[in-house]
Coordinates of C-alpha atoms in Angstrom, one line a residue:
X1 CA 96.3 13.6 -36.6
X2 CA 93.9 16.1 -36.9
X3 CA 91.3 13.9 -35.3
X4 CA 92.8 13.3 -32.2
X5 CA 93.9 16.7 -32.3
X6 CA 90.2 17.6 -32.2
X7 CA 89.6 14.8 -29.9
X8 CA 92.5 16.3 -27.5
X9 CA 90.3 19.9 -27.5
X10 CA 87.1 18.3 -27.0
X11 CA 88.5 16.4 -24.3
X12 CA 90.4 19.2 -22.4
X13 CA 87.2 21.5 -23.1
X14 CA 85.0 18.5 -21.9
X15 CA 86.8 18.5 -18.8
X16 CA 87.0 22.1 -17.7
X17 CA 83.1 22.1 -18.6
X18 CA 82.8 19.0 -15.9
X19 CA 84.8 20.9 -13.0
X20 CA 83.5 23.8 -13.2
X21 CA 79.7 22.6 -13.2
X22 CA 80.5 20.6 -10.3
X23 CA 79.0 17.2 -12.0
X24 CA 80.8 13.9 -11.4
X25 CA 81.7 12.0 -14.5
X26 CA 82.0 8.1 -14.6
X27 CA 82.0 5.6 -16.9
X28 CA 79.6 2.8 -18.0
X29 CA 80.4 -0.3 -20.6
X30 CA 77.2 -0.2 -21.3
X31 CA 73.6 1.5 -21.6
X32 CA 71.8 0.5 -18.0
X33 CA 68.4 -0.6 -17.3
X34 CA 67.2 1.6 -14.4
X35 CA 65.0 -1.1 -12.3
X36 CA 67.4 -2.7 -9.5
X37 CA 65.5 -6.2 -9.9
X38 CA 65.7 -7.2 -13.3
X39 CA 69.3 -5.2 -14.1
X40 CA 71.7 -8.3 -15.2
X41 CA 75.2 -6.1 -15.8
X42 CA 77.5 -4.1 -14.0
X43 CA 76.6 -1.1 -16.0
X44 CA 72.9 -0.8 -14.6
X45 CA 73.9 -1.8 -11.4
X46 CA 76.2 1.1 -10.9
X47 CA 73.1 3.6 -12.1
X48 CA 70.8 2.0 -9.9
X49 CA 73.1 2.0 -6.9
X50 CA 72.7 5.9 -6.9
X51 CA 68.9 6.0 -8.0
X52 CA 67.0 3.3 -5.5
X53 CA 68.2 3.0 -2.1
X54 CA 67.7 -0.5 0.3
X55 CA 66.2 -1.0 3.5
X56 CA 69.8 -1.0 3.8
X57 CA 73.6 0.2 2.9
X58 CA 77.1 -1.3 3.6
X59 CA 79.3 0.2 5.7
X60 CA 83.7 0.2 5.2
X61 CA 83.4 -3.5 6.9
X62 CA 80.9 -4.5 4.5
X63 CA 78.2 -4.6 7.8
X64 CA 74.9 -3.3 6.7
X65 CA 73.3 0.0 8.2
X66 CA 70.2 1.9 8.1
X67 CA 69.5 3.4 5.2
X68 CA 65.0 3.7 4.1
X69 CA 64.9 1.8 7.7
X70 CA 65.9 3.6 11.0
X71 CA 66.2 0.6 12.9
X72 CA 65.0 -3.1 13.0
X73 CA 64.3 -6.1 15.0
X74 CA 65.0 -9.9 14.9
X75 CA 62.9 -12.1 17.0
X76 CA 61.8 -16.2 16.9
X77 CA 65.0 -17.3 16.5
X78 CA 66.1 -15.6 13.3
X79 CA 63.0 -16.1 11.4
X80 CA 61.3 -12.7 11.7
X81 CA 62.9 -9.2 10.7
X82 CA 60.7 -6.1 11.8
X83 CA 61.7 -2.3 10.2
X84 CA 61.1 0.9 11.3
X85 CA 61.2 2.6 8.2
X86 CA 61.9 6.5 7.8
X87 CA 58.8 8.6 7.5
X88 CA 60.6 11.5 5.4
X89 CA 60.9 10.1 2.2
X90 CA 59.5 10.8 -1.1
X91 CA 59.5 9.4 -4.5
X92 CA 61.6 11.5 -7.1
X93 CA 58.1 12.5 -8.4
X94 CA 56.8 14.0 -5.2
X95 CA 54.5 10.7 -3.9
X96 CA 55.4 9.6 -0.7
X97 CA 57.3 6.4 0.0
X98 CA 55.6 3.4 2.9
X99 CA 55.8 0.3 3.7
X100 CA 53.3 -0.4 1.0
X101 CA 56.4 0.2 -1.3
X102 CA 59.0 -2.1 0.4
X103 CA 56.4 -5.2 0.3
X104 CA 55.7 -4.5 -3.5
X105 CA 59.4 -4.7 -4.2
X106 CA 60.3 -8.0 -2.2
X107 CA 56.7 -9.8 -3.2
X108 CA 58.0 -9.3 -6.6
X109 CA 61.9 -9.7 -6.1
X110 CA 60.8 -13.4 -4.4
X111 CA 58.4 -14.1 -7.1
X112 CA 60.3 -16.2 -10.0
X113 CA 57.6 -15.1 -12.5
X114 CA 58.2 -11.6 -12.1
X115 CA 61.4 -11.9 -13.9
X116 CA 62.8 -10.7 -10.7
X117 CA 67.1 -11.5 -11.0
X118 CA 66.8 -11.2 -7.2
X119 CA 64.5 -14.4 -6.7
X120 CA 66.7 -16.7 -5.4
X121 CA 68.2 -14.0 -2.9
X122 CA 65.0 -13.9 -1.2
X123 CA 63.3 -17.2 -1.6
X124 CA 63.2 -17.7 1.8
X125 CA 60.8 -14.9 2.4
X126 CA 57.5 -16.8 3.5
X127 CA 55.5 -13.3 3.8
X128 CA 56.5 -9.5 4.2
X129 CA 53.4 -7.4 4.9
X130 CA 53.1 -3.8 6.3
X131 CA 51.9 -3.5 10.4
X132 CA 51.4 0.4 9.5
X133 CA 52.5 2.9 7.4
X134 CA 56.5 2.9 8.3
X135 CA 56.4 -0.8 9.5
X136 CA 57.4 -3.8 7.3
X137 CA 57.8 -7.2 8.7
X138 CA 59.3 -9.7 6.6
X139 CA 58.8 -13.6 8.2
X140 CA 60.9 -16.2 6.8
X141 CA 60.2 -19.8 5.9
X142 CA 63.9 -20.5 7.2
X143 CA 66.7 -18.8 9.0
X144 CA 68.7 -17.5 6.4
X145 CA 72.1 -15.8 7.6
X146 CA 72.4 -13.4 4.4
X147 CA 69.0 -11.7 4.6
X148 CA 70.9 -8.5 6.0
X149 CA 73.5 -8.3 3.4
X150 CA 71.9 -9.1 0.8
X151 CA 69.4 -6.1 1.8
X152 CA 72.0 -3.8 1.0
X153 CA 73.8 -5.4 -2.3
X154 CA 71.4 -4.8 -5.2
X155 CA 68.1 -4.7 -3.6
X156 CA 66.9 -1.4 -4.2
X157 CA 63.2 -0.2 -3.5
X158 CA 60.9 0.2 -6.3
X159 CA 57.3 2.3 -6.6
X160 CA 54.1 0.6 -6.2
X161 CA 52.1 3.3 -7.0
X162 CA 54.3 3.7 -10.8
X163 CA 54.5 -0.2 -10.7
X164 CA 51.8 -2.4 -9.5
X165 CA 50.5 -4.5 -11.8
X166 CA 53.2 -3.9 -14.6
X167 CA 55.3 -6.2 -16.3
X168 CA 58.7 -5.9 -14.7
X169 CA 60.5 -6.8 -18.1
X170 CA 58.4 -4.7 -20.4
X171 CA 60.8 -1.5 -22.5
X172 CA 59.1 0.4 -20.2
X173 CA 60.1 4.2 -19.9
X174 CA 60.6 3.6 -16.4
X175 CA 63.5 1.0 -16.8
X176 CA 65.1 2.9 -19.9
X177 CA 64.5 6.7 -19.3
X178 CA 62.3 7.8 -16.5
X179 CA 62.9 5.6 -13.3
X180 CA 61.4 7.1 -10.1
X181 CA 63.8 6.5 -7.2
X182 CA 64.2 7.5 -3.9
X183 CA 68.1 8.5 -4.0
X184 CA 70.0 12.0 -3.4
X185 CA 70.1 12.1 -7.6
X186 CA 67.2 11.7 -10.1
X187 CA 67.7 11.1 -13.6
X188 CA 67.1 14.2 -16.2
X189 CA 68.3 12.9 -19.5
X190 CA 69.1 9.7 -20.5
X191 CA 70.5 9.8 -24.2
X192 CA 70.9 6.2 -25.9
X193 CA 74.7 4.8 -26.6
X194 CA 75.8 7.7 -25.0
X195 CA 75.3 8.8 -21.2
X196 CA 72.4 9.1 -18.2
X197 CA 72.4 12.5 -16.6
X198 CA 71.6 13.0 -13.2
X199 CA 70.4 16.1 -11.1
X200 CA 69.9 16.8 -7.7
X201 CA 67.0 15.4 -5.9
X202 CA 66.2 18.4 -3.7
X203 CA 63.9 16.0 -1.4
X204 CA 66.1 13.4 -0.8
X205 CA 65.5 12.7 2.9
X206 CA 69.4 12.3 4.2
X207 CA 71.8 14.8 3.6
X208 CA 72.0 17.6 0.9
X209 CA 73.9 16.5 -1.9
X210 CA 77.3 18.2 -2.5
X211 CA 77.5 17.6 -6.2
X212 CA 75.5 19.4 -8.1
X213 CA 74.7 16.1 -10.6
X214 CA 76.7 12.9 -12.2
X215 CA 76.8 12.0 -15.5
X216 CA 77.0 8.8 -16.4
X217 CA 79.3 7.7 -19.6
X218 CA 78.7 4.9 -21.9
X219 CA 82.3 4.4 -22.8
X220 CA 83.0 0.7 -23.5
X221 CA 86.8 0.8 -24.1
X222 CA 89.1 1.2 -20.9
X223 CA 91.8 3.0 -22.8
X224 CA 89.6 5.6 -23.5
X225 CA 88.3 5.9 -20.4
X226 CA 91.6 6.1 -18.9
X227 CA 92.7 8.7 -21.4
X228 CA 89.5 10.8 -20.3
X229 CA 90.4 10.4 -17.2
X230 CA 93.7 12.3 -17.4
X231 CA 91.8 14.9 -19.2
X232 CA 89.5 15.3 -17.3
X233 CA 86.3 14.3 -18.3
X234 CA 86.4 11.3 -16.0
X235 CA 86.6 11.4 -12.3
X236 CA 87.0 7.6 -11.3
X237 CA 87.8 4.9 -13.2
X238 CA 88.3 1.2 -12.3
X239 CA 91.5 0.4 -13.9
X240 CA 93.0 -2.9 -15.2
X241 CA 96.9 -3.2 -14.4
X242 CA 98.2 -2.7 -17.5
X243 CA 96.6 0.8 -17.6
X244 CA 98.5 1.4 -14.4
X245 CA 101.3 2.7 -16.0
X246 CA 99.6 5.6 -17.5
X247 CA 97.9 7.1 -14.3
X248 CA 100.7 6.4 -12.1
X249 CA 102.6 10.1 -11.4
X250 CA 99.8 11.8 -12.8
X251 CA 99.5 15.2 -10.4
X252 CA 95.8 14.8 -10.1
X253 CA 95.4 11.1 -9.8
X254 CA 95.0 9.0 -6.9
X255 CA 95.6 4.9 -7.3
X256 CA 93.6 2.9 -4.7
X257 CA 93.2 -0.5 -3.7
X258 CA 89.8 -1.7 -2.7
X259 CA 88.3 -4.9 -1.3
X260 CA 86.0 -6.6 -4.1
X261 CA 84.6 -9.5 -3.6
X262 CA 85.0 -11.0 -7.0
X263 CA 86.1 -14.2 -9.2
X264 CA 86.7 -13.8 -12.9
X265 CA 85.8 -17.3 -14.5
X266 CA 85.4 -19.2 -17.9
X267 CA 81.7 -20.4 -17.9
X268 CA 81.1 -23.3 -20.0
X269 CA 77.7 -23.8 -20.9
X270 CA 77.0 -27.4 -19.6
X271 CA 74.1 -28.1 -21.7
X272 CA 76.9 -28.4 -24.0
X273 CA 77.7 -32.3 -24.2
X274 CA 81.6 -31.1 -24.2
X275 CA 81.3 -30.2 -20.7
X276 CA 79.0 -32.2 -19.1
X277 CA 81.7 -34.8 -17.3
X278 CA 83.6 -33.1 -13.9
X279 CA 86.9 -34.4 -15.4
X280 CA 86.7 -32.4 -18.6
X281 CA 86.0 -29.0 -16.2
X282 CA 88.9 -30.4 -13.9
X283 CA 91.2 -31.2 -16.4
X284 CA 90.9 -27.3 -18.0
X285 CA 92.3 -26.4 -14.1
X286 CA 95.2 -28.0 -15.0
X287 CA 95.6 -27.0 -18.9
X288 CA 95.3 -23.0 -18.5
X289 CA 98.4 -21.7 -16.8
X290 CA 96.5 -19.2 -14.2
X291 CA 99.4 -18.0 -12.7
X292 CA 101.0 -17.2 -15.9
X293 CA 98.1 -15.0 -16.3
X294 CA 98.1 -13.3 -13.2
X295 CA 102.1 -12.3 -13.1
X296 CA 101.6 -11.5 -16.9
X297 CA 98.7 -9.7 -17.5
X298 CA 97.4 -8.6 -14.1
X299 CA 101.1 -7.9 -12.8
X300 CA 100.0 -9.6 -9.8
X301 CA 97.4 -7.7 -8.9
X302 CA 95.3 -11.1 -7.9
X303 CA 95.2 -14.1 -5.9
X304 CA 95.6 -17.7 -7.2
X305 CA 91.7 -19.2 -7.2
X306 CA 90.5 -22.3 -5.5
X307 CA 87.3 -22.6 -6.3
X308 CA 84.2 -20.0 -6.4
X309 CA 84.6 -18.6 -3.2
X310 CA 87.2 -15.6 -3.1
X311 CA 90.0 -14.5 -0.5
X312 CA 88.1 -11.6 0.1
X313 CA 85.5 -13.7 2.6
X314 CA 88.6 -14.1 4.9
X315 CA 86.3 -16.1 7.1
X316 CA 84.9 -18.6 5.0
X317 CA 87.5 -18.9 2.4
X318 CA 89.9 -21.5 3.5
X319 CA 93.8 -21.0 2.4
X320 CA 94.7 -24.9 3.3
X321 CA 93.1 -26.5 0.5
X322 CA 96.1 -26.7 -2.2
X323 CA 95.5 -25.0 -5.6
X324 CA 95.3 -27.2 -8.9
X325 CA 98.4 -25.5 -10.6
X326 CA 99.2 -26.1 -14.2
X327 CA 100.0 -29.5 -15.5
X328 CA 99.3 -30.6 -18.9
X329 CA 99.8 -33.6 -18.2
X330 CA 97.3 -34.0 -15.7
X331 CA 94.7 -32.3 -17.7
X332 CA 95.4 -35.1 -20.4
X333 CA 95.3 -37.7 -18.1
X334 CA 91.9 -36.5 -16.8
X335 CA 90.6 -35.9 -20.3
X336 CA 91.6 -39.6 -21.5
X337 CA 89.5 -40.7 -18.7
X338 CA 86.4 -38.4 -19.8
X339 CA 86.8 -40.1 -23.4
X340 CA 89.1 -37.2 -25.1
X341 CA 92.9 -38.3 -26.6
X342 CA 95.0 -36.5 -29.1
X343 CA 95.1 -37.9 -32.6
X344 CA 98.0 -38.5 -35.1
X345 CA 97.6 -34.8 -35.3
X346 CA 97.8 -33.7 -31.7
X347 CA 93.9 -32.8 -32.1
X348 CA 91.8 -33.8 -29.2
X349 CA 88.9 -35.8 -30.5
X350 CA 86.5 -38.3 -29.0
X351 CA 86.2 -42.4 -29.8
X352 CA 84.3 -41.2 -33.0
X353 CA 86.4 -38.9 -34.2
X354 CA 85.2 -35.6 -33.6
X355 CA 87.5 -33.0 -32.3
X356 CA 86.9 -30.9 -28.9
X357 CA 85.3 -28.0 -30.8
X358 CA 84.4 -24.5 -29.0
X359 CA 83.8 -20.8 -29.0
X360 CA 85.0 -18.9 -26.3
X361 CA 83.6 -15.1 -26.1
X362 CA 84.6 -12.2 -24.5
X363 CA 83.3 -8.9 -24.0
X364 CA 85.7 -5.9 -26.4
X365 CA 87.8 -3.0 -25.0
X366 CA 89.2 -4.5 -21.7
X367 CA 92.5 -5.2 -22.1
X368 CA 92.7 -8.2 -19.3
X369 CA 90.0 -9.9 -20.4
X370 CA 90.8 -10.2 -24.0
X371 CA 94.4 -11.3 -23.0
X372 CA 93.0 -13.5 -20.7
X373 CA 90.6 -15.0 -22.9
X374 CA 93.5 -15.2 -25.8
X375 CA 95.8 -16.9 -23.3
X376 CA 93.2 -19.6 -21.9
X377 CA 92.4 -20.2 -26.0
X378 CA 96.2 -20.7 -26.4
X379 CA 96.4 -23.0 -23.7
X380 CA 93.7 -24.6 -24.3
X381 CA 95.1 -25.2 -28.1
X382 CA 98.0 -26.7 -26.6
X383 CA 96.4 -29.8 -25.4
X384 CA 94.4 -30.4 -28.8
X385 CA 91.4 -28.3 -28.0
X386 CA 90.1 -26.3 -31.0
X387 CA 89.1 -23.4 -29.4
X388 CA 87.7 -19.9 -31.8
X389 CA 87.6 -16.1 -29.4
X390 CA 85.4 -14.1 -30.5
X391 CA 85.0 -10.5 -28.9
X392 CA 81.6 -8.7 -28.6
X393 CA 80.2 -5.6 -27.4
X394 CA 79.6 -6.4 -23.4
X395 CA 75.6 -5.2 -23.3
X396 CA 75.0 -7.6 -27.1
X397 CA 77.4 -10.7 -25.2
X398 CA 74.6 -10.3 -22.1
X399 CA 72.1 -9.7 -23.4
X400 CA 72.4 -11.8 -27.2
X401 CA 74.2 -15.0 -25.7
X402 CA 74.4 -15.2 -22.0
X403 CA 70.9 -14.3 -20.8
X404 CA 69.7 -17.1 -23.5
X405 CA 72.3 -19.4 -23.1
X406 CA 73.4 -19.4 -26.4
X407 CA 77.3 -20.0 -26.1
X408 CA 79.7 -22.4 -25.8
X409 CA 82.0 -20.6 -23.4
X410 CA 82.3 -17.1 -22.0
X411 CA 85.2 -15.2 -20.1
X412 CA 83.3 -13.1 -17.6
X413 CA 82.9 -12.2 -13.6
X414 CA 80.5 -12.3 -10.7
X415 CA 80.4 -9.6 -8.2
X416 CA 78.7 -11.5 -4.8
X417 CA 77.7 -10.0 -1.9
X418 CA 80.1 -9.6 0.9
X419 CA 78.9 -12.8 1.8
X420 CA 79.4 -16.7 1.2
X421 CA 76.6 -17.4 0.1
X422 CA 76.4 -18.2 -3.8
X423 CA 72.8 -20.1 -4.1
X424 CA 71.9 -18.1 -6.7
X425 CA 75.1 -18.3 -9.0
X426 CA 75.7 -21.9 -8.5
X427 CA 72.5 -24.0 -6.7
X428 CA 70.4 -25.9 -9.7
X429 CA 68.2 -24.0 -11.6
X430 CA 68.9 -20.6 -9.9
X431 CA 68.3 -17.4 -11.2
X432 CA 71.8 -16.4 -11.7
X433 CA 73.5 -19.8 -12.8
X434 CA 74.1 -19.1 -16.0
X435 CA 76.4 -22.0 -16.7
X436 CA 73.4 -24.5 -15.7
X437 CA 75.9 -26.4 -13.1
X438 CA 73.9 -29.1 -11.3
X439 CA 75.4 -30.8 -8.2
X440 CA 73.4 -31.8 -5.6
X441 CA 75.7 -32.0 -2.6
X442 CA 76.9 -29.0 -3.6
X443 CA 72.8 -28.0 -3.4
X444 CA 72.6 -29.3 0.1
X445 CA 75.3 -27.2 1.3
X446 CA 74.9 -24.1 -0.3
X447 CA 71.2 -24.5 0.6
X448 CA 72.6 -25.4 4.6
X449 CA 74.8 -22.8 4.4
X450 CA 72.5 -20.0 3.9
X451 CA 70.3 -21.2 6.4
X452 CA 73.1 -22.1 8.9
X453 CA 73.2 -18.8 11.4
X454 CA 76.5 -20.1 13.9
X455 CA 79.7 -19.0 12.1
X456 CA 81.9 -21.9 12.9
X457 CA 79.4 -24.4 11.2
X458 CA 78.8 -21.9 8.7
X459 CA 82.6 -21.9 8.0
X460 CA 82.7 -25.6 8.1
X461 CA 80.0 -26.0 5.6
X462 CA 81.5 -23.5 2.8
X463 CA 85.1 -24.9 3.4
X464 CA 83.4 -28.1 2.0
X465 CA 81.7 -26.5 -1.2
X466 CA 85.0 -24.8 -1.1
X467 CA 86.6 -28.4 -1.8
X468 CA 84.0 -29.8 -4.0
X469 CA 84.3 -26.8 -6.3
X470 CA 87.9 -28.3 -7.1
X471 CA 86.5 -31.7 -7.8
X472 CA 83.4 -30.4 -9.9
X473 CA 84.1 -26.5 -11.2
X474 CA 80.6 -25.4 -12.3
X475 CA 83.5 -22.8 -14.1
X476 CA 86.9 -22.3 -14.4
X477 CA 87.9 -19.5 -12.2
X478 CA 90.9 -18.0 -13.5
X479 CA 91.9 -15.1 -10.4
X480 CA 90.4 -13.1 -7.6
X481 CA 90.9 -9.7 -8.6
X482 CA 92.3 -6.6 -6.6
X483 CA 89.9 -3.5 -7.4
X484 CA 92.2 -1.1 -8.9
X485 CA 90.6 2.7 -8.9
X486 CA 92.1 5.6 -10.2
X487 CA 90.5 8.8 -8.9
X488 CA 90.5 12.4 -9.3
X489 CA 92.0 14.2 -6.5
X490 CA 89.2 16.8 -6.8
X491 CA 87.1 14.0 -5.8
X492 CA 86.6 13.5 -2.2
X493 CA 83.8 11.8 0.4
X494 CA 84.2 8.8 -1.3
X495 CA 84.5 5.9 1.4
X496 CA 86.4 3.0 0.8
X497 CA 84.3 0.8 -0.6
X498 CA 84.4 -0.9 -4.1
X499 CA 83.0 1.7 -6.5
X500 CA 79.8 -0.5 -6.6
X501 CA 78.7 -0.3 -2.7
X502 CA 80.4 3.6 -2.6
X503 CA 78.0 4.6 -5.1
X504 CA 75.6 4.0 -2.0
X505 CA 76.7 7.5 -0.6
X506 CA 77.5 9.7 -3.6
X507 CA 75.2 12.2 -1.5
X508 CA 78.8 12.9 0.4
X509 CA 81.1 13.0 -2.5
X510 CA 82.4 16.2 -3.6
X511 CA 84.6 18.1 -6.3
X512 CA 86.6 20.7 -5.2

């Protein structure tokens, strides 16, 4: 008692100290690493997003718009992007930013040994070199209908003159405590485990900043950042539904809905022989009751999944291909064929005898996913699979098991661009396909796709990896999620956005 008592003082004195020093507060899972290319997890994307600007930024319909470029140009049929860059820039540490800058970044962000996360985003780039000193021209090897977008999703600018020459990967101060950006804040204390403070940058060349700083919280556990929320030493937090209930009719907190584009999956790691053969991933459709999950644990707040590609892409997705819903039945019909039956015991096991046999992990302190995970175990345990959870911290479960691959099964998310192109997260040997899926029709379309510019083939094309994805899940994807934010009312500017591409104008936000 006396501890939260104390915690109750600290928090109420926490958030008087935030209002009054006009400094937004928001929470991270997880300590960031402040360079945009190599940054794997949400936590470091959200920093970046306010400390390296793009070429360009998203707008409310997800259309991108200048942001370091004024204006550009698209000639020889798609292939060649010219940019007018702004000449008012500067670097947080007084050097000024050219074109020099923007061709460092994307030689190294299209260069696979770099370490870059954003290589197969821009693999088509055949050459971007700099026709002056506010002039970049990127020529492509292909047309490639995503270039735009995918400008403004993570693909912030980087230094050449801090940089060049550098490995990108080193535990540099740069990436951990002193990155140089271009954005309206600059980072003045990072402090390990705990939080990144930011100040004004006073030369950021758009308008002045209305905040006088943000501080960035590492606070891993959703419950506590919804109880600092209501206390006041959060101003927005991304909710999970069952925390819904304890924000709702709070005076000072706003509940919004916002367009993510998002799928919340199982990967199985298919270097594991368990999960090599299609019918073992399409049988798991059938044996985890999805919609169970969404009416139970997200209260609805998500739609039913067929395949990778999520209702949000309203164009692309197509709503006429039927869901796989739950059948056990059909999931041990499927398995039977893949060589898996229930013994005497009701324990799947193979002609030799050994038992289907997995860990599924899951990041701690977010409710959904932990219930999630525990209900796709259970279900999974009802058609003989022996399945262990295990819960870890999110930044050790990236960094300790899914960078290296060392896991049998993880409950995660991607966050794609607004966009349906997902060459990176699912093409063979891509930088982001973590679950090592290999299918190469599903190769040759995701590969047409992105270079297909005319919408109604484009459509046509993802409508078919659509399909496949049923047939042959590189993952199980469990729901699309609704972004649920809970804001201060103090708070406003904010445009409506998922908190990831608003964080692209925090130079309008403001606490009253």
């Amino acid at each position: 008692m006396k501890r939260t008592l104390m915690t109750l003082g600290l928090a109420l004195a926490g958030g008087l100290a935030g209002a009054q020093s006009n400094i937004l507060q928001l929470p991270l899972i997880n300590d960031p690493i402040l360079n945009p290319l190599i940054a794997p997890d949400l936590g470091s994307i959200l920093v970046n997003k306010v400390l390296f600007p793009g070429l360009v930024r998203p707008d409310e319909n997800l259309q991108p718009v200048p942001d370091l470029a004024k204006s550009w140009t698209v000639t020889n049929g798609g292939l060649v992007y010219t940019f007018a860059l702004r000449d008012d820039v500067r670097w947080h540490d007084g050097k000024p930013f050219t074109a020099d800058d923007v061709v460092y970044t994307f030689k190294t962000a299209a260069d696979p040994k770099s370490g870059s996360r954003l290589a197969s985003d821009f693999s088509s780039i055949k050459s971007v070199e700099a026709r002056g000193k506010y002039t970049v021209r990127f020529t492509l090897s292909r047309p490639f209908a995503p270039f735009l977008i995918l400008l403004g999703h993570n693909a912030g600018i980087l230094p050449k003159h801090l940089l060049d020459g550098k490995d990108l990967n080193a535990n540099t101060a740069f990436n951990r405590q002193l990155p140089i950006g271009t954005g309206p804040f600059k980072v003045s204390r990072v402090v390990p485990g705990a939080s990144v403070t930011l100040e004004v940058n006073k030369d950021y060349y758009g308008a002045a900043p209305k905040l006088a700083g943000i501080t960035f919280k590492v606070v891993p556990d959703l419950n506590t950042q919804v109880a600092q929320l209501r206390s006041g030493q959060l101003d927005w937090v991304t909710l999970e539904p069952s925390n819904l209930a304890s924000v709702q009719n709070v005076p000072n907190i706003a509940i919004k809905q916002a367009n993510a584009v998002q799928h919340f999956l199982v990967f199985f790691n298919l270097k594991n022989p368990l999960f090599t053969a299609p019918k073992v991933r399409e049988a798991m459709q059938y044996a985890v009751n999805r919609k169970a999950i969404i009416d139970g644990i997200l209260k609805g707040y998500a739609d039913y999944p067929t395949g990778t590609i999520p209702t949000a892409l309203r164009t692309y997705y197509d709503k006429s291909i039927k869901p796989i819903t739950y059948n056990p039945a059909q999931a041990l019909k499927l398995l039977a064929q893949a060589g898996w039956k229930p013994n005497a015991r009701g324990t799947l096991v193979n002609s030799k005898g050994e038992p289907f046999k997995f860990t599924l992990i899951v990041d701690k302190g977010n409710a959904t996913r932990e219930q999630s995970a525990l209900a796709v175990q259970q279900d999974l345990k009802k058609i003989g699979m022996d399945v262990t959870l295990q819960t870890l911290e999110f930044g050790t479960l990236v960094r300790d098991y899914l960078i290296p691959g060392k896991y049998d099964a993880n409950l995660i998310w991607w966050t794609t661009p607004p966009d349906p192109d997902q060459y990176s997260f699912y093409a063979t040997g891509q930088d982001n396909n973590e679950a090592a899926w290999s299918n190469a029709r599903a190769d040759s379309l995701l590969r047409r796709g992105r270079e297909t510019v005319d919408p109604v083939a484009r459509k046509n094309i993802y409508n078919a990896y659509q399909r496949l994805t049923m047939q042959d899940p590189p993952v199980l994807v469990l729901y699309y999620p609704k972004e649920l934010q809970a804001i201060s009312k103090d708070l406003t500017g904010v445009p409506d956005l998922g908190i990831r591409d608003a964080l692209r104008y925090t130079e309008r936000f403001q606490l009253r």
